[in-house]
CSV table of C-alpha atoms in Angstrom, one decimal:
chain,number,residue,atom,x,y,z
A,1,MET,CA,-109.0,-112.3,201.9
A,2,LYS,CA,-109.9,-109.4,199.7
A,3,ARG,CA,-112.3,-108.8,197.2
A,4,GLY,CA,-111.7,-110.3,193.6
A,5,HIS,CA,-110.3,-113.9,193.3
A,6,ARG,CA,-107.1,-115.1,194.5
A,7,THR,CA,-105.0,-114.0,190.5
A,8,ALA,CA,-101.6,-113.3,191.6
A,9,LEU,CA,-100.5,-109.6,190.0
A,10,ALA,CA,-97.9,-112.1,188.7
A,11,THR,CA,-100.6,-113.5,186.6
A,12,VAL,CA,-102.2,-110.7,186.2
A,13,VAL,CA,-99.4,-108.7,184.4
A,14,ALA,CA,-98.1,-112.1,182.9
A,15,ALA,CA,-101.6,-113.0,181.1
A,16,THR,CA,-101.8,-109.4,179.6
A,17,LEU,CA,-98.5,-110.6,177.9
A,18,VAL,CA,-98.0,-114.4,177.5
A,19,GLY,CA,-101.8,-115.6,177.0
A,20,GLY,CA,-101.5,-118.8,176.1
A,21,MET,CA,-98.1,-120.1,176.5
A,22,THR,CA,-97.7,-123.8,177.7
A,23,GLY,CA,-96.8,-125.1,181.4
A,24,ALA,CA,-98.4,-122.0,182.9
A,25,LEU,CA,-95.2,-119.8,182.1
A,26,SER,CA,-98.2,-116.8,183.7
A,27,GLY,CA,-97.6,-118.0,187.2
A,28,SER,CA,-94.4,-115.1,187.6
A,29,ALA,CA,-94.1,-111.7,186.0
A,30,VAL,CA,-90.3,-111.3,186.2
A,31,ALA,CA,-88.5,-107.8,185.8
A,32,ALA,CA,-87.1,-107.5,182.7
A,33,GLY,CA,-82.8,-108.0,182.5
A,34,THR,CA,-81.3,-108.2,186.2
A,35,ALA,CA,-77.4,-108.4,185.5
A,36,GLY,CA,-74.6,-107.9,183.2
A,37,ALA,CA,-71.3,-109.8,182.2
A,38,ALA,CA,-69.1,-109.1,184.8
A,39,ALA,CA,-69.4,-109.4,188.6
A,40,LYS,CA,-68.2,-105.6,189.0
A,41,GLN,CA,-70.9,-104.1,191.1
A,42,PRO,CA,-72.2,-101.2,189.6
A,43,ARG,CA,-73.6,-97.9,192.0
A,44,THR,CA,-77.7,-98.0,191.0
A,45,ASP,CA,-77.9,-94.6,192.6
A,46,PHE,CA,-81.3,-92.6,192.2
A,47,ASN,CA,-79.7,-89.6,194.4
A,48,GLY,CA,-76.0,-90.0,194.2
A,49,ASP,CA,-74.9,-90.7,197.6
A,50,GLY,CA,-73.0,-93.9,196.3
A,51,TYR,CA,-75.1,-96.3,197.9
A,52,ASN,CA,-77.4,-98.9,195.5
A,53,ASP,CA,-80.6,-98.4,195.5
A,54,PHE,CA,-83.5,-100.8,194.4
A,55,VAL,CA,-87.3,-100.5,193.0
A,56,VAL,CA,-90.7,-102.2,194.3
A,57,SER,CA,-93.6,-102.5,191.7
A,58,ALA,CA,-97.1,-102.7,192.9
A,59,PRO,CA,-98.6,-102.9,189.1
A,60,ALA,CA,-102.4,-103.5,190.3
A,61,ALA,CA,-101.5,-100.8,193.2
A,62,TRP,CA,-104.8,-98.4,193.9
A,63,ALA,CA,-104.5,-94.9,193.5
A,64,HIS,CA,-107.3,-91.8,194.3
A,65,GLY,CA,-110.0,-93.6,193.8
A,66,LYS,CA,-108.9,-95.7,190.7
A,67,TRP,CA,-108.3,-99.5,190.1
A,68,ARG,CA,-105.2,-101.0,189.2
A,69,VAL,CA,-103.4,-98.0,188.2
A,70,GLY,CA,-99.6,-98.9,189.4
A,71,SER,CA,-96.9,-97.6,191.0
A,72,VAL,CA,-93.6,-97.8,192.6
A,73,THR,CA,-91.3,-97.3,195.5
A,74,ALA,CA,-87.3,-96.8,195.1
A,75,PHE,CA,-85.6,-97.8,198.7
A,76,TYR,CA,-82.6,-95.7,199.1
A,77,GLY,CA,-79.4,-97.4,200.3
A,78,SER,CA,-77.1,-96.4,203.2
A,79,ALA,CA,-74.4,-97.7,205.4
A,80,GLN,CA,-77.1,-99.4,207.6
A,81,GLY,CA,-78.3,-100.4,204.7
A,82,VAL,CA,-82.4,-99.7,203.7
A,83,SER,CA,-84.8,-97.7,205.8
A,84,PRO,CA,-88.8,-97.9,205.4
A,85,ALA,CA,-88.5,-93.9,205.8
A,86,ARG,CA,-86.4,-93.8,202.9
A,87,HIS,CA,-88.3,-93.9,199.6
A,88,THR,CA,-90.2,-92.3,196.9
A,89,THR,CA,-93.3,-94.4,196.1
A,90,ILE,CA,-94.0,-92.7,192.7
A,91,ASP,CA,-97.7,-93.4,190.3
A,92,GLN,CA,-99.2,-91.4,187.2
A,93,ASP,CA,-101.0,-88.9,189.4
A,94,THR,CA,-97.2,-87.8,191.3
A,95,SER,CA,-96.1,-84.1,190.4
A,96,GLY,CA,-94.2,-83.8,187.0
A,97,VAL,CA,-94.7,-87.1,186.0
A,98,PRO,CA,-97.0,-87.0,182.9
A,99,ASP,CA,-100.5,-88.3,182.1
A,100,THR,CA,-102.6,-89.4,184.9
A,101,ALA,CA,-103.1,-92.4,186.4
A,102,GLU,CA,-106.3,-94.4,184.9
A,103,ASN,CA,-107.5,-97.8,185.8
A,104,GLY,CA,-105.8,-100.9,184.4
A,105,ASP,CA,-102.5,-99.0,183.4
A,106,LEU,CA,-100.4,-101.2,185.2
A,107,PHE,CA,-97.8,-98.5,185.9
A,108,GLY,CA,-94.9,-100.7,186.7
A,109,ALA,CA,-95.3,-103.6,185.0
A,110,ALA,CA,-91.9,-103.7,183.9
A,111,THR,CA,-88.9,-101.5,185.1
A,112,THR,CA,-85.3,-101.5,184.0
A,113,THR,CA,-82.7,-98.6,184.8
A,114,GLY,CA,-79.7,-96.9,183.9
A,115,ASP,CA,-77.8,-93.7,183.5
A,116,PHE,CA,-80.1,-92.5,180.1
A,117,ASP,CA,-79.3,-88.6,180.0
A,118,ARG,CA,-75.3,-88.6,181.5
A,119,ASP,CA,-75.8,-86.7,184.8
A,120,GLY,CA,-74.3,-89.6,186.6
A,121,TYR,CA,-77.4,-90.5,188.4
A,122,THR,CA,-79.3,-93.4,187.9
A,123,ASP,CA,-82.5,-93.2,186.0
A,124,LEU,CA,-85.3,-95.8,186.1
A,125,ALA,CA,-87.6,-96.7,183.3
A,126,VAL,CA,-90.9,-97.4,183.9
A,127,GLY,CA,-93.8,-99.8,181.4
A,128,SER,CA,-97.4,-99.0,181.3
A,129,PRO,CA,-98.5,-101.8,179.0
A,130,LEU,CA,-102.1,-101.2,179.3
A,131,GLU,CA,-102.1,-97.5,179.4
A,132,ASP,CA,-104.7,-95.6,176.9
A,133,VAL,CA,-103.1,-93.5,174.2
A,134,GLY,CA,-105.6,-91.5,172.8
A,135,SER,CA,-108.4,-93.7,170.9
A,136,ASP,CA,-105.0,-96.3,171.1
A,137,ILE,CA,-106.6,-99.0,173.4
A,138,ASN,CA,-103.8,-100.9,175.6
A,139,GLY,CA,-101.4,-98.9,173.0
A,140,GLY,CA,-99.1,-99.2,176.5
A,141,THR,CA,-96.1,-96.4,177.5
A,142,VAL,CA,-92.9,-95.6,178.4
A,143,GLN,CA,-91.5,-93.3,180.9
A,144,ILE,CA,-88.1,-92.4,182.2
A,145,VAL,CA,-88.2,-91.4,185.7
A,146,TRP,CA,-84.8,-89.1,186.7
A,147,GLY,CA,-82.8,-89.6,189.1
A,148,SER,CA,-81.2,-86.4,191.1
A,149,PRO,CA,-79.9,-85.5,194.3
A,150,ARG,CA,-83.5,-86.0,196.2
A,151,GLY,CA,-83.5,-89.4,194.8
A,152,LEU,CA,-86.1,-89.7,191.5
A,153,ALA,CA,-88.0,-87.3,190.9
A,154,GLY,CA,-89.7,-86.4,187.3
A,155,ALA,CA,-90.6,-87.6,184.4
A,156,SER,CA,-90.8,-87.7,180.8
A,157,THR,CA,-92.5,-89.8,178.5
A,158,ILE,CA,-90.7,-91.9,175.3
A,159,ALA,CA,-92.8,-91.6,172.2
A,160,ASP,CA,-94.4,-95.2,170.6
A,161,PRO,CA,-92.3,-94.9,167.0
A,162,ALA,CA,-95.2,-96.9,165.4
A,163,PRO,CA,-98.5,-97.1,167.7
A,164,ALA,CA,-100.5,-98.3,164.8
A,165,GLU,CA,-98.4,-101.5,164.8
A,166,HIS,CA,-98.6,-103.1,168.1
A,167,ASP,CA,-100.4,-102.5,171.6
A,168,ARG,CA,-98.5,-102.9,174.9
A,169,PHE,CA,-95.3,-100.5,174.3
A,170,GLY,CA,-93.6,-101.2,177.1
A,171,ALA,CA,-94.6,-104.6,177.9
A,172,SER,CA,-90.7,-105.0,178.7
A,173,LEU,CA,-87.9,-103.1,179.0
A,174,ALA,CA,-84.5,-103.6,179.2
A,175,ALA,CA,-81.0,-101.3,179.3
A,176,GLY,CA,-77.3,-101.5,178.6
A,177,ASP,CA,-74.6,-99.8,175.8
A,178,PHE,CA,-75.9,-102.3,173.2
A,179,ASP,CA,-73.8,-100.2,170.4
A,180,GLY,CA,-70.6,-99.7,172.6
A,181,ASP,CA,-70.6,-96.0,172.1
A,182,GLY,CA,-70.6,-95.3,176.2
A,183,ARG,CA,-74.0,-93.9,176.6
A,184,THR,CA,-77.1,-96.1,178.0
A,185,ASP,CA,-79.8,-97.2,175.3
A,186,LEU,CA,-83.1,-98.8,176.6
A,187,ALA,CA,-84.6,-101.9,174.4
A,188,VAL,CA,-89.1,-102.0,174.4
A,189,GLY,CA,-91.3,-105.0,173.7
A,190,THR,CA,-94.8,-104.8,172.9
A,191,SER,CA,-97.2,-107.0,171.2
A,192,SER,CA,-95.2,-107.4,168.2
A,193,SER,CA,-92.4,-109.3,167.2
A,194,THR,CA,-90.4,-105.7,166.5
A,195,LEU,CA,-88.1,-104.7,169.4
A,196,TYR,CA,-87.4,-101.0,169.3
A,197,THR,CA,-83.9,-100.1,170.9
A,198,PHE,CA,-83.6,-96.4,171.8
A,199,ARG,CA,-80.0,-94.9,171.0
A,200,LYS,CA,-77.4,-92.7,171.9
A,201,GLY,CA,-79.0,-91.7,175.4
A,202,ILE,CA,-82.2,-90.5,176.3
A,203,GLY,CA,-82.7,-86.5,176.8
A,204,ARG,CA,-84.7,-84.9,179.2
A,205,ASN,CA,-87.3,-84.6,176.5
A,206,GLY,CA,-88.1,-87.6,176.0
A,207,ARG,CA,-86.0,-87.7,172.4
A,208,ALA,CA,-83.0,-90.4,171.8
A,209,GLY,CA,-79.8,-90.0,169.3
A,210,ALA,CA,-81.4,-93.0,167.8
A,211,LEU,CA,-83.4,-95.9,166.9
A,212,ALA,CA,-82.9,-99.1,166.0
A,213,THR,CA,-85.3,-101.8,164.8
A,214,ARG,CA,-85.5,-105.7,164.9
A,215,SER,CA,-88.2,-108.1,164.1
A,216,LEU,CA,-87.8,-111.9,165.1
A,217,SER,CA,-89.8,-114.8,164.5
A,218,LEU,CA,-92.0,-114.3,167.1
A,219,ARG,CA,-96.1,-114.6,167.8
A,220,GLY,CA,-97.4,-111.2,167.6
A,221,ALA,CA,-100.7,-111.2,169.5
A,222,PRO,CA,-101.8,-108.7,172.0
A,223,GLU,CA,-101.6,-111.6,174.8
A,224,ALA,CA,-97.9,-112.4,172.9
A,225,GLY,CA,-95.1,-110.2,171.4
A,226,ILE,CA,-92.2,-109.8,173.1
A,227,ILE,CA,-92.6,-110.8,176.5
A,228,ASN,CA,-88.9,-110.1,178.6
A,229,LEU,CA,-85.9,-108.7,178.1
A,230,THR,CA,-82.6,-109.2,179.4
A,231,ALA,CA,-79.5,-107.4,178.5
A,232,GLY,CA,-75.5,-108.6,179.5
A,233,ASP,CA,-72.7,-108.9,177.4
A,234,VAL,CA,-72.1,-112.6,177.1
A,235,THR,CA,-69.1,-112.0,175.0
A,236,GLY,CA,-67.0,-110.0,176.7
A,237,ASP,CA,-66.4,-107.3,174.1
A,238,GLY,CA,-68.0,-104.1,176.2
A,239,ARG,CA,-70.8,-104.8,174.0
A,240,ALA,CA,-74.6,-105.7,176.2
A,241,ASP,CA,-76.3,-107.9,174.0
A,242,LEU,CA,-79.6,-109.1,174.5
A,243,MET,CA,-82.2,-112.3,175.4
A,244,VAL,CA,-85.2,-111.6,173.9
A,245,ASP,CA,-88.3,-114.2,174.8
A,246,GLY,CA,-90.9,-114.6,173.4
A,247,LEU,CA,-94.0,-117.8,171.9
A,248,ASN,CA,-92.9,-119.1,168.8
A,249,ARG,CA,-94.5,-118.0,165.5
A,250,THR,CA,-96.5,-121.4,164.5
A,251,ALA,CA,-98.7,-123.8,166.8
A,252,SER,CA,-97.6,-126.9,167.8
A,253,THR,CA,-98.7,-130.1,165.5
A,254,THR,CA,-99.2,-132.1,168.7
A,255,ASP,CA,-100.6,-129.8,171.2
A,256,GLY,CA,-102.0,-127.1,169.5
A,257,LYS,CA,-100.3,-124.7,172.2
A,258,TYR,CA,-97.8,-121.9,171.5
A,259,HIS,CA,-94.8,-122.6,173.2
A,260,ASN,CA,-91.9,-120.0,174.7
A,261,VAL,CA,-89.1,-119.8,172.2
A,262,ASN,CA,-85.7,-117.3,173.2
A,263,TYR,CA,-83.2,-115.5,170.8
A,264,TYR,CA,-79.9,-114.2,171.3
A,265,VAL,CA,-78.7,-110.9,169.7
A,266,PRO,CA,-75.4,-109.8,170.2
A,267,GLY,CA,-75.1,-105.9,170.6
A,268,THR,CA,-73.5,-104.2,167.4
A,269,SER,CA,-71.8,-100.8,166.1
A,270,THR,CA,-75.9,-100.3,165.6
A,271,GLY,CA,-77.2,-101.6,168.5
A,272,PRO,CA,-78.7,-104.6,168.8
A,273,SER,CA,-77.6,-107.1,165.5
A,274,ARG,CA,-80.5,-106.2,163.1
A,275,THR,CA,-78.7,-109.7,161.0
A,276,THR,CA,-78.0,-112.5,163.7
A,277,ALA,CA,-80.2,-114.0,166.7
A,278,LYS,CA,-79.7,-117.3,167.6
A,279,ARG,CA,-82.4,-118.9,168.7
A,280,MET,CA,-82.2,-120.6,172.6
A,281,PRO,CA,-83.7,-123.6,174.7
A,282,GLY,CA,-87.2,-122.2,175.9
A,283,GLY,CA,-87.4,-120.3,179.7
A,284,LEU,CA,-88.0,-117.0,180.5
A,285,ALA,CA,-83.9,-115.3,180.5
A,286,ALA,CA,-83.9,-113.3,183.8
A,287,ALA,CA,-80.2,-112.6,184.4
A,288,ILE,CA,-76.5,-112.3,182.7
A,289,GLY,CA,-73.4,-112.5,184.9
A,290,ASP,CA,-70.4,-113.5,185.2
A,291,ILE,CA,-70.4,-116.5,186.9
A,292,ASP,CA,-67.2,-118.3,186.8
A,293,GLY,CA,-65.0,-114.8,186.2
A,294,ASP,CA,-63.7,-115.3,183.1
A,295,GLY,CA,-65.1,-111.9,181.7
A,296,ARG,CA,-68.1,-113.5,180.2
A,297,GLY,CA,-71.4,-113.4,180.9
A,298,ASP,CA,-73.2,-116.4,181.6
A,299,ILE,CA,-77.0,-116.7,180.6
A,300,VAL,CA,-79.2,-117.8,183.6
A,301,THR,CA,-82.9,-119.0,182.5
A,302,GLY,CA,-85.8,-120.1,184.7
A,303,VAL,CA,-87.9,-123.4,183.6
A,304,TYR,CA,-90.3,-122.9,186.4
A,305,TRP,CA,-93.0,-125.0,184.6
A,306,GLY,CA,-90.3,-127.4,183.3
A,307,ARG,CA,-90.2,-131.3,184.2
A,308,THR,CA,-87.0,-131.4,186.3
A,309,THR,CA,-86.5,-135.1,184.4
A,310,ALA,CA,-87.8,-136.3,181.4
A,311,THR,CA,-90.2,-137.8,183.4
A,312,GLY,CA,-90.0,-136.6,186.5
A,313,PRO,CA,-92.2,-133.5,188.3
A,314,ILE,CA,-93.4,-130.2,187.1
A,315,GLY,CA,-90.8,-128.2,190.0
A,316,GLY,CA,-89.1,-126.2,187.8
A,317,LYS,CA,-85.4,-126.0,187.1
A,318,VAL,CA,-82.7,-123.6,186.1
A,319,GLU,CA,-80.0,-123.5,182.8
A,320,ILE,CA,-77.3,-122.1,182.7
A,321,THR,CA,-75.8,-121.2,179.4
A,322,TYR,CA,-72.3,-120.2,179.9
A,323,GLY,CA,-71.1,-117.3,177.3
A,324,SER,CA,-68.1,-117.4,175.1
A,325,ALA,CA,-66.0,-115.1,172.5
A,326,SER,CA,-68.8,-116.2,170.2
A,327,GLY,CA,-71.9,-115.5,172.3
A,328,PRO,CA,-73.9,-119.0,173.9
A,329,SER,CA,-71.8,-122.1,173.9
A,330,SER,CA,-72.8,-125.7,173.8
A,331,ARG,CA,-72.1,-125.8,178.0
A,332,VAL,CA,-75.1,-126.0,179.7
A,333,GLN,CA,-75.6,-126.3,183.4
A,334,THR,CA,-79.6,-127.9,185.2
A,335,ILE,CA,-80.0,-126.9,188.3
A,336,THR,CA,-83.2,-128.3,190.3
A,337,GLN,CA,-83.8,-129.6,193.9
A,338,GLU,CA,-82.5,-132.9,193.3
A,339,SER,CA,-78.9,-131.3,192.3
A,340,GLY,CA,-76.4,-131.2,194.6
A,341,ALA,CA,-77.1,-130.4,198.3
A,342,ILE,CA,-80.0,-128.1,197.8
A,343,PRO,CA,-82.5,-127.9,200.4
A,344,GLY,CA,-86.4,-129.4,199.2
A,345,ASP,CA,-87.5,-131.7,197.0
A,346,SER,CA,-88.8,-131.1,193.5
A,347,GLU,CA,-92.7,-131.4,193.4
A,348,ASP,CA,-95.3,-130.6,191.2
A,349,TRP,CA,-95.7,-126.8,190.6
A,350,ASP,CA,-92.5,-125.8,193.0
A,351,LYS,CA,-92.0,-123.1,190.4
A,352,PHE,CA,-88.1,-123.4,191.4
A,353,GLY,CA,-86.7,-120.7,189.4
A,354,SER,CA,-89.5,-118.6,189.0
A,355,SER,CA,-87.1,-116.0,189.7
A,356,VAL,CA,-83.4,-115.8,189.2
A,357,THR,CA,-80.4,-113.3,190.0
A,358,LEU,CA,-77.0,-112.8,190.5
A,359,GLY,CA,-74.7,-110.8,192.6
A,360,ASP,CA,-71.5,-111.4,194.1
A,361,VAL,CA,-72.6,-112.3,197.5
A,362,ASN,CA,-68.9,-113.4,199.1
A,363,GLY,CA,-67.0,-110.6,197.5
A,364,ASP,CA,-64.7,-113.6,195.8
A,365,GLY,CA,-65.4,-111.5,192.2
A,366,ARG,CA,-67.6,-114.0,191.0
A,367,LEU,CA,-71.7,-113.7,191.1
A,368,ASP,CA,-73.5,-116.1,192.8
A,369,LEU,CA,-77.1,-116.8,192.1
A,370,ALA,CA,-80.4,-116.6,194.4
A,371,VAL,CA,-83.5,-118.9,192.9
A,372,GLY,CA,-86.9,-118.7,193.9
A,373,ALA,CA,-90.0,-121.5,194.1
A,374,GLN,CA,-92.6,-119.3,194.7
A,375,GLN,CA,-95.1,-121.9,195.7
A,376,GLU,CA,-93.0,-124.2,197.5
A,377,ASN,CA,-95.2,-126.2,199.9
A,378,MET,CA,-93.9,-127.2,203.4
A,379,ARG,CA,-95.0,-128.6,207.1
A,380,LEU,CA,-93.8,-126.3,209.9
A,381,TRP,CA,-94.8,-126.4,213.5
A,382,GLY,CA,-97.7,-129.4,212.2
A,383,GLN,CA,-99.2,-127.3,210.2
A,384,MET,CA,-98.8,-127.2,206.3
A,385,TYR,CA,-98.4,-124.2,204.2
A,386,TYR,CA,-99.5,-123.8,200.5
A,387,ASN,CA,-97.6,-121.5,198.4
A,388,MET,CA,-95.1,-120.8,200.9
A,389,GLY,CA,-92.1,-119.8,198.8
A,390,THR,CA,-88.6,-120.3,199.0
A,391,VAL,CA,-85.1,-118.7,198.3
A,392,THR,CA,-82.1,-120.6,197.4
A,393,VAL,CA,-78.6,-119.2,197.6
A,394,LEU,CA,-76.1,-120.8,195.8
A,395,TYR,CA,-72.4,-119.8,195.0
A,396,GLY,CA,-70.3,-118.7,191.7
A,397,THR,CA,-67.0,-120.6,191.6
A,398,ALA,CA,-64.2,-120.9,188.5
A,399,SER,CA,-66.1,-124.0,187.2
A,400,GLY,CA,-69.7,-122.8,187.8
A,401,ILE,CA,-72.6,-122.7,190.5
A,402,ASP,CA,-72.1,-125.2,193.2
A,403,THR,CA,-74.4,-127.0,193.9
A,404,LYS,CA,-72.8,-129.2,196.3
A,405,THR,CA,-70.6,-126.9,199.1
A,406,SER,CA,-73.2,-125.4,201.6
A,407,PRO,CA,-75.8,-123.8,200.1
A,408,GLN,CA,-78.1,-121.0,201.6
A,409,TYR,CA,-82.0,-121.9,202.1
A,410,PHE,CA,-84.2,-119.0,203.3
A,411,TYR,CA,-88.3,-118.9,203.7
A,412,GLN,CA,-90.5,-116.6,205.9
A,413,GLY,CA,-91.1,-117.1,210.0
A,414,ASN,CA,-87.9,-118.9,210.6
A,415,HIS,CA,-84.6,-119.1,211.4
A,416,GLY,CA,-84.9,-115.5,211.8
A,417,VAL,CA,-86.9,-114.9,208.8
A,418,PRO,CA,-89.1,-112.2,209.0
A,419,GLY,CA,-92.6,-112.6,207.7
A,420,THR,CA,-95.5,-114.8,207.5
A,421,PRO,CA,-95.2,-118.3,205.6
A,422,GLY,CA,-98.0,-118.6,202.7
A,423,GLY,CA,-97.2,-115.1,200.8
A,424,ASN,CA,-95.6,-116.6,197.8
A,425,PHE,CA,-91.5,-115.5,199.2
A,426,GLY,CA,-89.4,-115.8,195.6
A,427,THR,CA,-92.0,-114.7,193.4
A,428,ALA,CA,-89.2,-111.7,193.0
A,429,ALA,CA,-85.7,-111.8,194.1
A,430,LEU,CA,-82.9,-109.6,193.9
A,431,LEU,CA,-79.2,-109.5,194.7
A,432,SER,CA,-77.4,-106.3,196.0
A,433,ASP,CA,-75.5,-104.6,198.3
A,434,LEU,CA,-77.1,-102.2,199.1
A,435,ASP,CA,-75.0,-100.9,202.3
A,436,HIS,CA,-71.6,-101.0,200.4
A,437,ASP,CA,-69.9,-103.7,202.4
A,438,GLY,CA,-68.4,-105.7,199.6
A,439,GLY,CA,-71.4,-108.0,199.8
A,440,ALA,CA,-75.0,-108.6,198.0
A,441,ASP,CA,-78.3,-108.5,200.1
A,442,LEU,CA,-80.9,-110.4,199.3
A,443,ILE,CA,-84.2,-108.8,198.4
A,444,ALA,CA,-87.4,-111.1,197.5
A,445,GLY,CA,-90.9,-110.2,197.0
A,446,SER,CA,-94.2,-112.0,198.7
A,447,PRO,CA,-97.2,-110.4,196.8
A,448,TRP,CA,-99.2,-112.6,198.7
A,449,GLN,CA,-98.6,-111.5,202.3
A,450,ASP,CA,-100.9,-109.6,203.9
A,451,ASN,CA,-103.7,-110.6,202.2
A,452,GLY,CA,-102.5,-109.5,199.0
A,453,ASP,CA,-100.9,-106.0,199.7
A,454,GLY,CA,-97.8,-108.0,199.6
A,455,THR,CA,-94.0,-107.6,201.6
A,456,VAL,CA,-90.9,-107.3,200.3
A,457,THR,CA,-88.1,-109.2,202.9
A,458,VAL,CA,-84.3,-107.5,202.8
A,459,LEU,CA,-81.8,-110.7,204.3
A,460,PRO,CA,-78.1,-108.4,204.6
A,461,SER,CA,-74.9,-110.5,203.9
A,462,GLU,CA,-72.5,-110.8,206.8
A,463,PRO,CA,-69.3,-111.4,207.1
A,464,ALA,CA,-68.4,-115.7,207.8
A,465,GLN,CA,-65.6,-117.5,209.5
A,466,ASP,CA,-63.9,-117.4,206.1
A,467,GLY,CA,-63.7,-114.3,205.9
A,468,GLN,CA,-66.5,-113.9,203.3
A,469,HIS,CA,-69.9,-113.2,203.3
A,470,ARG,CA,-73.0,-115.2,203.4
A,471,ILE,CA,-76.7,-113.9,203.3
A,472,GLY,CA,-77.6,-113.9,207.3
A,473,THR,CA,-80.9,-112.3,208.8
A,474,VAL,CA,-79.3,-109.2,211.5
A,475,GLY,CA,-80.8,-106.8,210.3
A,476,ALA,CA,-83.2,-108.3,208.0
A,477,GLN,CA,-86.2,-106.3,207.5
A,478,LEU,CA,-90.0,-106.6,206.6
A,479,LEU,CA,-90.7,-103.7,203.7
A,480,ARG,CA,-94.7,-103.3,204.1
A,481,LEU,CA,-97.2,-101.4,201.4
A,482,GLY,CA,-98.5,-99.3,204.3
A,483,GLN,CA,-94.9,-98.0,205.0
A,484,THR,CA,-95.1,-96.3,201.6
A,485,GLY,CA,-98.2,-94.5,201.6
A,486,MET,CA,-99.5,-96.4,198.7
A,487,ASP,CA,-103.5,-97.2,199.0
A,488,THR,CA,-103.9,-100.8,200.4
A,489,THR,CA,-107.8,-101.4,198.3
A,490,GLY,CA,-108.2,-103.9,196.4
A,491,ILE,CA,-105.0,-106.4,195.8
A,492,PRO,CA,-102.2,-104.6,195.1
A,493,GLN,CA,-99.6,-107.2,195.2
A,494,PHE,CA,-96.4,-105.1,196.2
A,495,GLY,CA,-93.3,-106.8,195.7
A,496,SER,CA,-94.4,-108.7,192.9
A,497,VAL,CA,-91.4,-107.1,190.4
A,498,LEU,CA,-88.3,-106.1,191.5
A,499,GLN,CA,-85.5,-103.7,189.9
A,500,THR,CA,-82.9,-102.1,190.6
A,501,SER,CA,-79.8,-103.2,188.1
A,502,ARG,CA,-78.2,-101.6,185.0
A,503,GLN,CA,-78.3,-103.9,182.2
A,504,GLU,CA,-74.9,-102.3,181.0
A,505,SER,CA,-72.2,-104.2,179.7
A,506,LEU,CA,-69.6,-105.3,182.1
A,507,ILE,CA,-71.9,-104.6,185.4
A,508,ASN,CA,-73.6,-106.6,187.6
A,509,THR,CA,-75.7,-105.7,190.6
């Protein structure tokens, strides 16, 4: 064990954003927004070589003798997938990045991607929610690291439009074309209830073409505000919509605690709607994409602190609200570890749904679902492994997610999955086609592996007997912190946040 108490970085990050949320929502920090509305696979391509890339955050990483400054590492895809040798690691002391790394900034606590300057290269937006901005303690900052032929290089800072009205600017991020003008916009959350959307593209000077604001009925407080943002086209109208997650404004009269609340905010010609917001069931919405192939995005929400039934264990569940031309429909599918043929059993604090991600694994044009259960315990080889973590892969059909036909189930240290059990495998998860073979690959973070250094496992998709792809273990890789050049001091928890997608309408990673 390294120095310090075993407090997961996901908890550290979420504690800065969530505070007193009911039922241990602070158990995971999920990167803001990881899907778009249709099954088309885009290029999240920082270097323009035609292959998807992805980003791993270590927001609590030390650098240059300073603690919890945070860093991000981009891994570049190729015909052979990813390689530890093909990466770029960036912190606020990296040449070309404005500002300097300072104690406790948490650079990389939130990330999202999109081509903000329309030069054909994907860019990376990075939030540092605890950045001190002059005399503004924990004011927060957002920076865009620019894509280029050599990958991510150089950055610009986006000015906070209202620093006196909030802290933690950049606590949550999502990118998408919210107004339908063909440019990528950036939505930014803070400790307040106001959503800021930088519209009509963002130039290399850090300035956007326009700014839209929207206040929602959420609790604004140092530990609250907008906790998570997810973008995707739910209606199929060509504009990205938003799911905005936070806490309700007033305390419950029954338990005195603040409870999770979500709002669906549709995209309009002026960005996220300033007048319309539909309250949605609680949970942490983390993916929007077309599961059933009807051309409209479906909202996937992890309720990993929730009961599987009214009286069942607090094992966690996933709820899918299917999209329609008018927005979220009344059709909701609930998935637990008791559903269909899903392996494992629902047990208290498994945190099934602690990560959710969508991608087309089998190449059938519908999106498939991977679900992390970061605290799943399991007995292997006569020994009990606590907080081992698992990831379940389920496949999309015309009628929704299939829980009965051949779900796949992965955990470290067995059946060809590299790594040692016990690292909270699945705290973060991502589906993305890294080798451009037509099937999304599975990427999963284990932030507690290697004594809190953290690792990331990449499991490639491979053709099955029916000709469609499934997740396999041939060519599986374990990416370690030491391979990135990052400092291993403290408890960096590399792999606690994963992000690669562009949340534009009608696309998904």
